Structure formats: structure tokens, C-alpha cells
Amino acid sequence: MPDVIKLLPDALANQIAAGEVIQRPASVVKELLENSVDAGAEHIQLIVKDSGKALIQVVDDGKGMSEADARMSLERHATSKISKTDDLFHIQTMGFRGEALASIAAVAQLEMKSRSEDRKVGTHLMAEGSKVKFQEVCAFERGTSISVKNLFFNTPARRKFLKSDAVEMRHIIDEFERVALVNPEVEFKLFHNEQELFFLPKAPVRQRVIGIMGKSYNEKLVPVEEETDLVKISGFIGKPESARKTRGEQFLFVNNRFFKSSYFHHAIQQAFEGLIQSGHHPSYFIYFDVEPEAIDVNIHPTKTEIKFEDEKSIYAILRSAVKRSIGQYHVSPSIDFEREESFDILPPAKGAKPEPPGVTVNPNFNPFDQEQPAEQKKQWERGNAFQHRTSSAGWEKVYEGLEQKMPSRQEEPISQEQEQLLELSGDDDNTIVRQIGLKYILVQSQEGIFLLHQYRAHTRILFETFEAALMSDQHASQQSLFPTQIELSAQDAALLKGLQETLHSIGFDIESFGNNSFIIRAVPTACTEMNVADVLGGFIDDLREDRPTDEGELRGKVVKSMAQRSAIKSGKELKAQEMLSLFRTLMRCMSPQHDLNGRPTFVLMNGGMLDKIFD
Ligand code: ADP
Ligand code: MG
């Protein structure tokens, strides 16, 4: 019987091996990006055309390759990353198998330019289907550029199995984000069909997360930190209210490698229990550091499952670390440690109705009313540059002016808590107010420093103002000199018509004008500074999303949405006087500590708190 066993030709063997490593354009992206990071690059650009089907190019400023290395790098099992055998174990956990470039070259056209620092010229090389077609010297900056074209050109079956452009691009972005999230010290750019999708400058982890997930994450992230003998955990979780039905904002990394784990996902989900609706998922960006020996990385490059040695303990540590972070975020404004009960700021229980206000709020009060003697106004404006400090006489005058517009303290029943706050906020002579980052307001009082979140504080004020107007039926409204006209879709017009009465009772005068047009003749006094069309538009969006059924719920929604839509936003510059009145009005609210989602509106740092910080 003749011998039948033959060695596969190299090219075929490479193609088969490539099938394991390179499954889709995103696999190429992952391998190239990781190589650039390994090469110590500080700037990495990913350029993609047609979702990677036409081109995937990675350009870096890493250490580059010599001519010989450039050529070698395309050989299977060629790696510069295993030099000593005892490295092998550690290096395996990083997934270095020296296979990636060889695999890519087996199933695509690969063009490489590279120059290492110690050479004057670079190397230009082209390979196709595992064969080097061309190699010569070239001028090139230090670093490496690798372009991969016509992926799977020689394996049509694979090419056929690629998904739509949108799906393949989503995979590419996923890989890009995963690499970028573990290498915040590297700058990344991603271009797709000449369009810049990401520009991520070198930044701390938090900024990197925000760069990827969007600016709105700045508000949503809460840090998680834990260190035990077994594991070090760091990273961020999204606040409970930012949990979504869709998944995709969940990231776990171990020793700088992305992995998936439904087990640890469950641990985090457990920590959020009772704080998010069922079916919603919290977002998280969690980094584990463990001894390499403590994990079993299935080094198959496309697999993302990793087995931990002491999984159960890590589960428990993770869950409690996340729980503690959620807790800290919820109690952070309660930094007056001595007075814990009065600062209990847990979010209101679900479905709890706000208590009807007494006469706490004067619906006529407009914190932005500018009316005041010209001389004082000038004084305010002068003081507004950075800080405001009134002289004792100046303060009295101004305060008098403000007092007239606010409910007087003697006439109204105020709670003990309010009393305490008012006392703390003091009405002494030297009050410094200052806006920080166009978003926070710092108010100094004898007792300590108040830090207000301007948007949240104003939503709280407006909410209570509108509520009071609804209850008392004596709304404060202001006729517009130039009534605003708005046009709506038929559906939205019907919605608005149904709400006209409720809106009227909080101070709107809206007249239907035929053809789905409306004229807004008057707005609540507290809203006179707003762009009414925007406010109403946004508010209709809110209600369209989930339409309440009964009248009570509807009114609640209207009031909440109006308050949120018409409150002054972060980013708006405020005058010292506006800040002070915002502060004082907030302190007179029924529930000054929370916004309408239970989030803190202010933080008070008093002596005790400062002692703790500087302990
Ligand atoms: P591995 O990364 O497992 O070593 P690869 O096939 O991905 O295997 O790369 C092979 C070798 O090519 C690397 O070990 C490295 O020496 C070299 N190399 C690849 N990409 C780059 C790059 N961007 N800059 C410098 N060297 C690189
Ligand atoms: Mg590699």
C-alpha cells in the first residue's frame, strides 16, 4: 500500500489556520491594533473603507521593524514577543502566537511600510495569499503602517458569509472600543469612508470612557474601586437611572484583555437589584487585575471567555464593590455625617406621590427677575467676574429686594429640615458665590460650602413652583409681547390639545389656531426666559414616548417634564444675583436635596466633612 499521508502545501495550511484567527474584518482590526499597542505606539489611526471589506489600515508611531523583521513578521509562528521559554506562560496569556500577520497575509492582500528608529530607511512590502510579491526600501516615518485589502479574496465562501456593512462595521467599532478602553494612554482615531468616527486623545480612563460612550456619560459614571489579595477591581458603573433595555454598554477586562462573562454580569446586575427596572441593564466598565496564574485564558484569539480560578470569591467581591459604589453615590450629598437623618437622600420610593406643598413656594417668584435698582445691578455685575462679595450694607439692600419676591419665612410653616438648611445657609454679610464650569454653583456660608448643581436645583424649584400652581389654581403667568406660533404634526397637535387645560393651570395660555398650529400667548412667569417652542417641543417628545392614562399621572408627568425642559441647563452662565436667588429659593423648597429623579441637587461641606477629607 502506497503512503497516503502528505504534508499540506504551506499556502493551504496558512489558509486553514487563518480561518481560526481571521473570521471577519473586525478580527483584522483587533490584531493590527493590538500589534500597534504592543509596539509602544502613542498614536494609532484606524482607516476603514466599506466596513473593512475594501480596506483596513492601521498606522502607528511605534517602534517599527527592521527589513528582516518586516519580512519575518509574516511567517507563521514568528513573534518577537517570546524570547525566553519561561516567558511563554506569561506571554500566552496575552495571546501572542505569532500567527496574526501570517493569517491575514494568507487571506488578503497586505501592504506594509515600517521603519525602526535605528534605520534611516524603511521597508515597503506587499504580500498576497501568503506570498511576498514585492519588497524594497522606502522613505517612512518611524512606525508601521499595515493595509489589508480585499479580505477573503481567495476564499470566496468566507467572503460570502460576511454580514451587511452595518453589522461588520459594528463589529469593527466593538473591537476598536475594547482596545481603546484598555489603552487610555494611547491616542486613537477611527475613520470610516473618510469620515472621522472617533478621535480619542490620550486621557485618564474616565475621559476615555466618555470619549467613546458620549458626553452624557460624564454625568452617569460612578467609580468602582476594590483591592484584595485575590483581585484588584477598578473602573466605572453607570448610575441606576441610566440603565437601558438594550445591552452593549457592558465591558469587562482582565489584565487588559476584554472578556465576556454572564456570571460577572449577574454579579453586577445583583448589586443593582431594586434600583433598576427588570429587563434593564446597567452600563459598566470594569477592569480586573489578577495574577496571570489565576486565570485560564483560552488563548484562541477569537474567544472572549476566560476562566477564573476563584470565580466565586471574585463574584462576591465584585458585587459588594459595585454595591458600595452605588451606595456612595446615593449618599454623597449626605456629607454632614453628624446629621444623617435629616440628610437622608435616598430617592423617593417608586410611585410615591410628592406631598402637597403648603404655602411654601411663591408662584410669583422668578429667580431671574432682573428688576433692581440700577446702582445695585452694576454692583452685582462688577462682582460677577469671578466671585461676589457684598458689603454688609450692600447685602442688606439686595436681600431686601429679593425678600420681596420670596415667601417670607414668618408666614409659612417650614419643616425642621428646611429650618436647619436655612440656618446653615445663613443670611450673614459675607456671601461668596461663584459658578464652576458653568454647571455648579459654589456658595460660601458661615457653616460651610454649598455646591449646587444648577440644572438639577432649578428643576427642583420649577417642579415645586408648578406643583404649587396646580394645587392652588392661582398660576403666575406672563403675557408674551410677541406670542409664539408653533406647528405640530397632527398626532402631536392632538396630544397638545388634550393637555391644554393642565398647561393652563400651570400658567400657559395656548390657543389652537387650526391646521395643527398653536399660538402661545402666555407662559408661566418662571419660564419667561425660555425658548417656548423648544420647551414645548421637548415636552411633547417626553409625553409621546409614554402617554399616561389617568389624569393624576398625566398632571404629574406634565409638571415633571415642563420643569426638566424649562430649567436652565448646564453651560449657561449665571450672574451672581441669579445664583444667590437660585440657592435661596432652593433652600425653601419642600425637598431641596433631590432633583426629580432622586439625584442630589447640592452638597454641603461643613467643618466635620472637611476634617474627614483632610484626615
Ligand atoms: P504576535 O503579535 O503574536 O507576536 P503577529 O503575527 O501579530 O504575532 O506579529 C508578528 C510580529 O510582527 C510581532 O511579534 C512584532 O515583532 C511584529 N509586528 C507586528 N506588527 C507590528 C507593528 N505595528 N509594529 C512593530 N512590530 C510589529
Ligand atoms: Mg499580534
XYZ file of C-alpha atoms and ligand atoms in Angstrom:
643
model
C 0.000 0.000 0.000
C 1.471 3.328 -1.013
C 1.934 6.046 1.551
C -1.024 8.363 1.546
C -0.139 10.915 4.156
C 1.164 14.154 2.646
C 2.043 17.476 4.127
C -0.348 20.195 3.159
C 1.215 22.854 0.995
C 2.144 25.875 3.114
C -0.281 28.229 1.486
C -3.179 25.901 2.174
C -2.071 25.272 5.756
C -1.913 29.006 6.275
C -5.361 29.478 4.863
C -6.781 26.889 7.190
C -5.039 28.430 10.165
C -6.251 31.826 9.081
C -9.801 30.573 9.277
C -9.409 30.274 13.023
C -7.881 33.655 13.622
C -9.459 35.845 10.983
C -13.188 35.425 10.797
C -14.263 38.856 9.690
C -12.847 42.343 9.117
C -13.125 43.079 12.830
C -10.632 40.270 13.591
C -8.046 42.008 11.393
C -8.743 45.270 13.193
C -8.211 43.661 16.583
C -4.913 42.020 15.609
C -3.478 45.113 13.942
C -4.474 47.439 16.765
C -3.025 45.119 19.396
C 0.244 44.846 17.477
C 0.493 48.633 17.347
C -0.114 48.888 21.080
C 2.487 46.167 21.710
C 4.939 48.166 19.598
C 4.619 51.019 22.075
C 2.743 53.386 19.759
C 1.445 56.630 21.221
C -0.767 57.492 18.270
C -2.770 54.938 16.326
C -5.033 55.550 13.354
C -7.507 53.045 12.019
C -8.711 53.723 8.492
C -11.546 51.619 7.161
C -13.347 51.549 3.808
C -16.621 49.773 3.156
C -16.781 48.291 6.626
C -13.368 46.738 6.154
C -14.359 44.789 3.052
C -12.317 47.115 0.839
C -9.626 48.387 3.209
C -8.411 48.125 6.771
C -5.348 50.201 7.519
C -3.599 50.797 10.820
C -0.906 53.439 11.098
C 1.175 53.733 14.250
C 4.218 55.533 15.580
C 5.515 52.524 17.487
C 8.968 51.057 17.423
C 8.718 49.778 13.847
C 10.530 46.856 12.233
C 13.853 46.288 10.504
C 13.844 44.892 6.913
C 14.413 41.370 8.176
C 11.767 41.658 10.879
C 9.254 43.048 8.454
C 9.737 40.039 6.248
C 9.761 37.602 9.177
C 6.643 39.007 10.733
C 4.562 37.404 8.007
C 5.812 33.915 8.762
C 3.658 31.670 10.876
C 4.856 31.368 14.477
C 7.005 34.424 14.017
C 6.857 36.581 17.057
C 9.261 38.900 18.783
C 7.335 38.595 21.984
C 8.577 35.241 23.230
C 12.271 35.422 23.828
C 12.825 33.127 26.773
C 10.933 29.912 27.432
C 9.869 30.953 30.900
C 8.217 33.913 29.216
C 5.963 31.507 27.489
C 3.405 31.184 30.181
C 3.007 34.901 30.757
C 3.154 35.700 27.130
C 0.465 33.156 26.277
C -1.965 34.908 28.481
C -1.580 37.885 26.188
C -2.418 35.753 23.188
C 0.884 36.100 21.350
C 1.066 33.255 18.937
C 2.883 34.906 16.102
C 0.033 33.944 13.854
C -1.934 37.041 13.147
C 0.043 38.656 10.355
C 0.680 35.307 8.676
C -3.023 34.539 8.800
C -4.026 37.907 7.414
C -1.499 37.647 4.607
C -2.943 34.215 3.755
C -6.409 35.529 3.023
C -5.876 39.099 1.832
C -3.553 41.499 0.093
C -1.270 43.008 2.681
C 0.894 46.044 2.256
C 3.333 47.077 4.951
C 5.556 50.070 5.467
C 7.721 50.177 8.520
C 10.836 51.797 9.871
C 12.541 51.278 13.185
C 14.268 54.132 14.929
C 17.798 52.862 14.314
C 17.369 52.736 10.492
C 17.490 55.584 8.049
C 15.153 53.997 5.544
C 12.059 51.965 5.922
C 10.783 48.796 4.307
C 7.931 48.598 1.838
C 6.490 45.165 1.351
C 3.496 43.592 -0.356
C 2.131 40.113 0.098
C -0.859 38.287 -1.269
C -2.132 34.847 -0.360
C 0.944 34.162 1.805
C 3.410 35.122 -0.943
C 5.626 38.140 -0.675
C 5.269 39.879 -4.034
C 7.487 42.818 -3.540
C 9.936 44.287 -1.077
C 12.073 47.384 -1.318
C 13.382 50.256 0.740
C 11.290 53.340 1.129
C 11.191 56.589 2.996
C 8.940 56.323 6.007
C 8.385 57.916 9.388
C 9.250 55.850 12.420
C 6.475 53.343 12.982
C 4.395 50.962 10.967
C 1.522 51.160 8.528
C -0.259 47.992 7.507
C -3.029 47.978 4.897
C -5.219 44.980 4.336
C -7.183 44.935 1.100
C -9.715 42.586 -0.403
C -10.088 40.371 2.602
C -11.008 36.759 1.705
C -10.295 37.430 -1.977
C -9.089 33.827 -2.285
C -11.704 32.236 -0.057
C -14.984 33.256 -1.686
C -17.061 31.120 0.644
C -15.865 33.193 3.600
C -16.396 36.432 1.802
C -19.944 35.381 1.080
C -20.601 34.801 4.744
C -19.790 38.333 5.731
C -22.779 40.203 7.088
C -24.159 43.539 5.940
C -21.885 46.575 6.005
C -23.655 47.889 9.077
C -23.126 44.677 11.029
C -19.470 44.316 10.053
C -18.843 47.951 10.932
C -20.474 47.436 14.317
C -18.033 44.571 14.969
C -15.120 46.773 13.948
C -16.228 49.531 16.281
C -16.642 46.996 19.102
C -13.051 45.824 18.707
C -11.794 49.382 18.395
C -13.585 50.397 21.597
C -12.284 47.402 23.521
C -8.684 48.154 22.595
C -9.131 51.879 23.230
C -10.670 51.282 26.651
C -7.628 49.402 27.951
C -5.094 51.789 26.442
C -6.192 55.252 27.519
C -2.591 56.456 27.370
C -2.639 55.972 23.589
C -4.372 58.338 21.191
C -6.752 56.626 18.767
C -8.547 57.778 15.648
C -11.018 55.883 13.540
C -12.026 56.906 10.025
C -14.679 55.136 8.001
C -15.043 56.092 4.346
C -13.098 59.296 5.021
C -15.337 60.255 7.883
C -13.848 60.596 11.362
C -15.890 58.440 13.731
C -13.665 58.641 16.791
C -10.921 60.906 17.974
C -9.738 59.777 21.381
C -6.863 61.814 22.753
C -4.679 60.341 25.462
C -6.693 60.726 28.676
C -7.487 59.218 32.049
C -9.787 56.176 31.933
C -12.871 58.155 32.830
C -12.308 60.579 29.936
C -11.628 57.663 27.631
C -14.952 56.088 28.553
C -16.706 59.394 27.934
C -14.857 59.820 24.627
C -16.249 56.507 23.492
C -19.699 56.492 25.017
C -20.522 60.180 24.590
C -20.512 63.306 26.703
C -23.692 62.391 28.521
C -21.659 59.741 30.361
C -19.891 62.419 32.292
C -22.944 62.628 34.500
C -23.620 58.927 34.592
C -20.382 57.363 35.757
C -19.644 56.308 39.306
C -16.189 54.944 40.138
C -15.697 51.416 41.451
C -12.524 50.559 43.353
C -11.566 47.483 45.339
C -8.325 45.829 46.188
C -7.926 42.401 47.785
C -5.199 39.775 47.687
C -7.122 37.946 45.036
C -8.095 40.726 42.693
C -7.869 44.427 42.103
C -11.020 45.916 40.641
C -11.292 49.372 39.167
C -13.492 51.151 36.679
C -16.938 52.694 36.474
C -20.580 51.818 36.613
C -23.434 53.825 35.137
C -25.869 55.267 37.651
C -29.069 53.255 38.071
C -31.204 55.769 36.177
C -29.033 55.410 33.088
C -29.711 51.674 32.736
C -31.085 50.706 29.319
C -33.119 47.904 27.827
C -30.502 47.344 25.183
C -27.193 45.754 26.032
C -23.875 46.811 24.591
C -22.523 49.164 27.193
C -21.093 46.405 29.336
C -17.333 45.968 29.346
C -15.226 43.596 31.429
C -11.455 43.423 31.161
C -8.988 41.199 32.909
C -5.297 42.073 32.806
C -6.101 44.481 29.987
C -7.959 41.962 27.908
C -11.626 42.218 27.042
C -13.745 39.262 28.062
C -17.357 38.289 28.358
C -18.881 36.705 31.411
C -22.540 36.215 32.117
C -21.515 35.164 35.623
C -19.913 38.512 36.478
C -22.653 40.342 34.611
C -25.018 38.688 37.024
C -22.925 39.853 39.987
C -23.243 43.457 38.825
C -26.916 43.110 37.988
C -27.418 41.764 41.525
C -25.739 44.807 43.029
C -28.262 46.998 41.223
C -31.203 44.985 42.452
C -34.206 47.077 43.274
C -32.688 50.146 41.680
C -33.319 49.401 38.042
C -36.347 48.020 36.259
C -36.288 44.378 35.380
C -35.147 43.887 31.818
C -32.848 46.884 32.044
C -29.088 46.556 32.120
C -26.660 48.834 33.888
C -23.676 50.012 31.908
C -20.270 49.194 33.294
C -16.576 49.382 32.505
C -14.809 47.100 34.963
C -11.113 46.273 34.990
C -9.816 43.256 36.918
C -6.183 42.735 37.707
C -5.215 39.256 38.845
C -2.062 37.168 38.886
C -1.745 35.692 35.392
C -1.706 32.240 37.035
C -5.158 32.854 38.425
C -6.873 32.805 35.063
C -7.055 30.317 32.315
C -7.140 32.287 29.127
C -8.292 30.191 26.308
C -5.694 31.678 24.061
C -7.756 31.143 20.979
C -7.642 34.711 19.725
C -11.272 34.985 18.792
C -12.649 33.601 22.028
C -13.565 36.041 24.697
C -14.407 33.683 27.545
C -11.909 33.439 30.353
C -11.963 31.071 33.289
C -11.058 32.453 36.712
C -9.606 30.187 39.331
C -11.569 31.557 42.263
C -14.642 32.683 40.427
C -16.993 32.585 43.380
C -14.900 34.841 45.567
C -14.425 37.322 42.758
C -18.172 37.295 42.170
C -18.755 38.272 45.792
C -16.017 40.910 45.806
C -17.333 42.425 42.583
C -20.898 42.535 43.771
C -20.063 44.224 47.037
C -17.688 46.702 45.389
C -20.406 47.744 42.938
C -22.984 47.907 45.711
C -20.762 50.133 47.742
C -20.218 52.478 44.815
C -23.932 52.787 44.207
C -24.377 53.470 47.891
C -21.698 56.101 47.991
C -23.139 57.871 45.036
C -26.531 57.928 46.660
C -25.342 59.217 49.991
C -22.641 61.523 48.799
C -24.592 64.709 49.474
C -25.207 63.497 52.974
C -21.746 64.505 53.942
C -22.903 66.149 57.061
C -22.129 62.999 58.970
C -23.473 64.226 62.273
C -26.906 64.889 60.884
C -27.530 61.816 58.941
C -31.279 61.513 59.357
C -32.015 64.992 58.220
C -29.966 64.410 55.105
C -31.432 61.115 54.158
C -31.383 61.452 50.430
C -32.352 58.079 49.112
C -34.527 58.523 46.052
C -38.242 58.716 46.714
C -39.886 55.320 46.718
C -41.312 54.294 43.369
C -44.806 55.593 42.880
C -44.620 57.846 45.920
C -46.591 60.986 45.294
C -44.968 64.248 46.224
C -46.656 65.649 49.283
C -48.905 68.573 48.525
C -46.984 71.701 49.341
C -48.287 74.050 51.968
C -47.710 77.610 51.009
C -44.019 77.109 50.822
C -43.499 78.401 47.363
C -44.473 81.700 45.993
C -45.510 81.027 42.441
C -44.863 84.642 41.571
C -41.255 84.339 42.406
C -38.942 84.461 39.433
C -35.343 83.859 40.351
C -34.238 85.554 37.176
C -36.180 88.695 37.560
C -33.752 91.470 36.867
C -35.666 94.268 38.458
C -33.485 96.018 40.947
C -32.043 99.445 41.423
C -29.552 100.314 38.729
C -26.800 101.000 41.196
C -27.095 97.594 42.753
C -27.261 95.972 39.403
C -23.952 97.471 38.482
C -22.524 96.302 41.706
C -23.710 92.776 41.010
C -22.258 92.797 37.581
C -18.941 94.018 38.786
C -18.876 91.294 41.383
C -19.820 88.722 38.848
C -16.431 88.404 37.198
C -15.370 85.576 39.430
C -16.635 85.972 42.876
C -19.143 88.049 44.553
C -18.754 89.556 47.935
C -21.241 92.069 49.126
C -20.555 94.561 51.801
C -22.886 94.307 54.696
C -24.892 97.343 53.605
C -24.965 96.198 50.018
C -26.138 92.789 51.027
C -28.985 94.143 53.110
C -30.304 96.169 50.221
C -30.107 93.352 47.805
C -31.554 90.910 50.201
C -34.463 93.210 50.844
C -35.118 93.264 47.146
C -35.003 89.526 46.951
C -37.087 89.008 50.030
C -39.991 90.868 48.488
C -40.100 88.304 45.769
C -39.829 85.351 48.012
C -42.183 83.975 50.578
C -41.420 85.437 53.901
C -40.233 82.961 56.428
C -42.523 84.016 59.218
C -45.712 83.434 57.296
C -45.203 79.912 56.287
C -44.835 76.673 58.113
C -41.445 75.259 57.371
C -40.132 71.892 58.254
C -37.367 71.304 60.710
C -35.149 70.178 57.929
C -35.712 73.353 55.977
C -35.112 75.398 59.031
C -31.810 73.682 59.539
C -30.826 74.305 55.964
C -31.845 77.925 56.049
C -29.863 78.325 59.176
C -26.860 76.703 57.635
C -27.142 78.763 54.514
C -27.150 81.805 56.738
C -28.060 85.311 55.772
C -24.947 86.906 57.040
C -22.976 89.661 55.428
C -20.256 87.961 53.535
C -21.537 85.563 50.967
C -19.332 84.385 48.161
C -20.979 82.855 45.123
C -19.168 81.540 42.184
C -20.032 79.471 39.157
C -17.826 76.479 38.429
C -17.569 75.090 34.927
C -20.849 76.809 34.005
C -22.553 73.983 35.788
C -22.088 74.141 39.514
C -22.621 76.948 41.924
C -20.465 77.416 44.946
C -21.995 79.313 47.817
C -19.987 80.006 50.892
C -21.741 80.432 54.180
C -20.555 80.551 57.744
C -21.369 76.907 58.173
C -19.539 75.636 55.187
C -19.585 75.452 51.449
C -22.636 74.595 49.417
C -22.119 73.173 45.965
C -25.224 73.241 43.807
C -25.883 71.522 40.547
C -27.509 74.400 38.711
C -29.703 72.402 36.375
C -30.948 69.969 38.987
C -31.507 72.710 41.512
C -33.572 74.682 39.055
C -35.657 71.638 38.041
C -36.480 71.132 41.703
C -37.518 74.768 42.084
C -39.632 74.790 38.938
C -41.237 71.492 39.815
C -42.393 72.749 43.162
C -43.444 76.057 41.677
C -45.592 74.319 39.054
C -46.976 71.881 41.592
C -47.993 74.722 43.825
C -49.621 76.487 40.913
C -51.566 73.373 40.025
C -52.739 72.894 43.597
C -53.734 76.408 44.312
C -55.038 77.122 40.855
C -53.543 80.559 41.067
C -50.928 80.331 38.412
C -48.405 83.023 37.805
C -48.288 83.674 34.154
C -46.929 86.346 31.921
C -48.425 87.506 28.658
C -45.903 87.461 25.872
C -45.427 90.664 23.973
C -44.849 88.643 20.858
C -46.887 85.459 21.011
C -45.042 82.436 19.676
C -46.604 80.320 16.980
C -45.814 76.630 16.706
C -46.692 73.991 14.118
C -47.056 70.374 15.097
C -47.742 67.063 13.424
C -51.389 66.002 13.524
C -50.579 63.455 16.194
C -48.681 65.880 18.417
C -51.340 68.526 17.927
C -53.938 66.115 19.241
C -51.696 65.412 22.206
C -51.212 69.079 23.000
C -54.927 69.793 22.702
C -55.588 67.147 25.317
C -53.179 68.876 27.657
C -54.252 72.443 27.148
C -56.188 72.597 30.378
C -53.408 71.188 32.525
C -50.927 73.506 30.889
C -53.261 76.388 31.516
C -53.342 75.616 35.203
C -49.573 75.937 35.469
C -49.536 79.236 33.612
C -49.587 78.563 29.882
C -52.084 80.204 27.607
C -52.105 78.202 24.431
C -54.655 78.739 21.738
C -55.364 76.296 18.982
C -55.198 78.007 15.647
C -56.414 75.385 13.188
C -54.251 73.224 10.932
C -52.263 71.884 13.866
C -50.930 75.353 14.654
C -50.959 76.930 18.074
C -50.319 80.357 19.460
C -48.684 80.645 22.835
C -49.892 83.847 24.399
C -48.647 83.469 27.935
C -46.125 81.337 29.777
C -45.537 80.679 33.462
C -43.554 83.523 34.986
C -40.777 81.132 35.867
C -40.378 80.311 32.187
C -40.233 83.747 30.659
C -36.576 83.415 29.789
C -37.045 80.175 27.923
C -37.444 79.433 24.274
C -41.041 78.356 24.472
C -41.138 76.491 21.197
C -38.179 74.357 22.286
C -39.571 73.725 25.714
C -42.965 72.653 24.374
C -41.387 70.592 21.614
C -39.240 68.664 24.053
C -42.078 68.237 26.430
C -44.304 66.778 23.718
C -41.484 64.347 22.892
C -41.478 63.179 26.503
C -45.190 62.585 26.580
C -45.348 60.960 23.171
C -42.917 58.346 24.409
C -45.099 57.177 27.241
C -48.567 58.544 27.498
C -50.036 58.401 30.959
C -53.584 57.146 31.203
C -55.183 58.695 34.248
C -55.494 62.391 34.884
C -53.425 62.477 38.078
C -50.496 60.725 36.471
C -50.808 62.970 33.471
C -50.566 66.115 35.567
C -47.544 64.718 37.378
C -45.844 63.966 34.085
C -46.655 67.367 32.651
C -45.217 69.130 35.647
C -42.117 66.999 35.767
C -41.417 67.247 32.090
C -42.072 71.001 31.984
C -39.714 71.518 34.904
C -36.973 69.470 33.287
C -37.414 71.035 29.906
C -37.532 74.602 31.052
C -34.848 74.568 33.732
C -31.645 76.425 32.986
C -29.156 73.989 31.561
C -25.588 73.285 32.465
C -23.427 75.546 30.344
C -25.459 78.669 30.972
C -23.559 81.474 32.564
C -25.329 82.919 35.575
C -24.984 86.231 37.262
C -24.065 86.312 40.924
C -27.510 87.541 41.794
C -29.162 84.756 39.841
C -27.043 82.194 41.583
C -27.823 83.553 45.003
C -31.531 83.597 44.402
C -31.415 80.146 42.920
C -29.667 78.995 46.047
C -32.018 80.675 48.458
C -35.093 79.559 46.570
C -33.840 76.005 46.544
C -33.370 76.084 50.284
C -37.019 76.989 50.624
C -38.217 74.052 48.588
C -40.029 71.148 50.169
C -37.369 68.660 49.128
C -34.325 70.726 48.337
C -31.894 67.813 48.333
C -33.088 65.925 45.279
C -33.945 66.549 41.722
C -36.939 64.788 40.223
C -35.050 61.547 39.712
C -33.761 61.371 43.239
C -30.348 62.680 42.334
C -28.615 65.172 44.606
C -29.099 68.854 43.881
C -26.455 70.055 46.262
C -23.694 69.031 48.570
C -22.835 70.752 51.792
C -19.283 70.642 53.005
C -19.042 71.697 56.578
C -16.249 71.599 59.096
C -16.820 67.971 60.014
C -16.789 66.961 56.404
C -13.604 68.888 55.693
C -11.967 67.315 58.732
C -12.763 63.922 57.263
C -11.300 64.837 53.881
C -8.086 66.124 55.391
C -7.869 63.354 57.914
P 2.331 38.356 17.725
O 1.677 39.669 17.920
O 1.609 37.248 18.381
O 3.793 38.375 18.012
P 1.781 38.866 14.954
O 1.640 37.968 13.772
O 0.614 39.694 15.305
O 2.222 37.971 16.172
O 3.052 39.791 14.719
C 4.276 39.223 14.451
C 5.425 40.127 14.820
O 5.465 41.242 13.935
C 5.320 40.740 16.194
O 5.837 39.880 17.204
C 6.140 42.008 16.047
O 7.501 41.740 16.249
C 5.950 42.384 14.598
N 4.938 43.453 14.423
C 3.660 43.295 14.013
N 3.013 44.490 13.950
C 3.904 45.423 14.344
C 3.853 46.849 14.496
N 2.730 47.562 14.258
N 4.966 47.488 14.915
C 6.118 46.789 15.182
N 6.212 45.456 15.042
C 5.143 44.754 14.641
Mg -0.167 40.214 17.289
